[in-house]
Amino acid sequence: MFIGLIFLAATTATSVPAAQEPTADALQSDLQTAYSCKDIDGRKVWKGGLAYYIQSFVYDDGTPDDAGNMATDAVLPSDNSAETMQEFEQACLTMAPTASTSN
């Protein structure tokens, strides 16, 4: 009986579908409503509902002032270490928008 329960638990665990990654369209829409956070290593950071976003450069010699050379990368928990995600959480922690108390 005990072996049967282990087998049942093992087969149940393998049949659970993995969470789907957001689509490019969903991430683009999310970025448009994301709020600004503190910079990380001189690059702009935003927090959306689906991911964090960080400024990236198309060319290695890019600078933050070169808007034509700038892109944005999505930072998803499934693609990054816990340490990396903690760095993004800290950058956005103090910059979170607050709810307005006036009507």
C-alpha positions as CSV (number, residue, x, y, z in Angstrom):
1,M,0.0,0.0,0.0
2,F,2.8,2.4,0.9
3,I,4.5,1.8,-2.5
4,G,1.2,2.4,-4.3
5,L,0.9,5.8,-2.6
6,I,4.4,6.8,-3.6
7,F,3.7,5.8,-7.2
8,L,0.5,7.7,-7.2
9,A,2.1,10.8,-5.8
10,A,5.0,10.5,-8.3
11,T,2.6,10.2,-11.3
12,T,0.4,13.0,-10.1
13,A,3.4,15.3,-9.7
14,T,4.6,14.7,-13.2
15,S,1.2,15.3,-14.8
16,V,0.9,18.8,-13.4
17,P,1.4,21.3,-16.3
18,A,4.1,23.9,-15.9
19,A,3.1,27.5,-15.7
20,Q,3.1,29.1,-19.1
21,E,5.4,32.0,-19.8
22,P,3.7,35.2,-20.8
23,T,3.6,36.0,-24.5
24,A,5.5,38.8,-26.1
25,D,2.3,40.7,-26.6
26,A,1.3,40.3,-22.9
27,L,4.8,41.5,-21.8
28,Q,4.6,44.5,-24.1
29,S,1.3,45.5,-22.7
30,D,2.6,44.9,-19.2
31,L,5.6,47.1,-19.8
32,Q,3.4,50.0,-20.9
33,T,1.8,50.1,-17.5
34,A,4.9,49.3,-15.4
35,Y,6.2,51.8,-12.9
36,S,9.8,53.0,-12.6
37,C,12.2,51.7,-10.0
38,K,15.7,52.5,-8.9
39,D,18.4,52.0,-11.5
40,I,20.5,48.8,-11.3
41,D,24.1,49.3,-12.5
42,G,23.1,52.5,-14.3
43,R,20.3,50.9,-16.2
44,K,16.6,51.9,-15.8
45,V,14.3,49.3,-14.2
46,W,10.5,49.0,-14.2
47,K,8.1,46.7,-12.4
48,G,5.0,45.3,-14.1
49,G,2.4,42.8,-13.1
50,L,4.0,40.0,-15.1
51,A,7.7,40.8,-14.9
52,Y,10.4,43.2,-14.1
53,Y,12.0,45.1,-17.0
54,I,15.5,46.4,-17.4
55,Q,17.1,48.7,-20.0
56,S,19.5,47.0,-22.3
57,F,21.5,48.1,-25.3
58,V,21.6,46.8,-28.8
59,Y,25.3,47.5,-29.1
60,D,28.0,46.9,-26.5
61,D,29.1,50.5,-26.5
62,G,25.6,51.8,-25.8
63,T,25.0,54.6,-23.3
64,P,21.8,55.5,-21.4
65,D,21.7,58.8,-23.5
66,D,21.5,56.9,-26.8
67,A,17.8,56.3,-27.1
68,G,18.1,54.7,-30.6
69,N,20.4,52.1,-29.2
70,M,18.2,51.2,-26.3
71,A,15.9,48.2,-25.8
72,T,14.2,46.6,-22.8
73,D,14.5,43.1,-21.5
74,A,11.9,41.2,-19.4
75,V,13.2,39.7,-16.2
76,L,11.1,36.6,-15.3
77,P,11.6,34.6,-12.1
78,S,11.7,31.3,-14.1
79,D,14.7,32.6,-16.1
80,N,16.7,34.0,-13.2
81,S,18.2,33.1,-9.9
82,A,16.6,34.0,-6.5
83,E,19.5,36.4,-5.9
84,T,18.8,38.3,-9.2
85,M,15.1,38.5,-8.4
86,Q,15.9,39.8,-5.0
87,E,18.0,42.6,-6.5
88,F,15.0,43.6,-8.6
89,E,12.6,43.4,-5.7
90,Q,14.9,45.7,-3.6
91,A,15.2,48.2,-6.5
92,C,11.4,48.4,-6.8
93,L,10.5,48.2,-3.1
94,T,10.8,51.8,-2.2
95,M,9.5,53.1,-5.5
96,A,6.1,51.3,-5.4
97,P,3.2,53.5,-6.3
98,T,0.9,54.3,-3.4
99,A,-2.9,54.5,-3.6
100,S,-4.3,58.0,-3.5
101,T,-6.3,58.8,-0.4
102,S,-8.1,61.8,-2.0
103,N,-11.1,61.4,-4.2
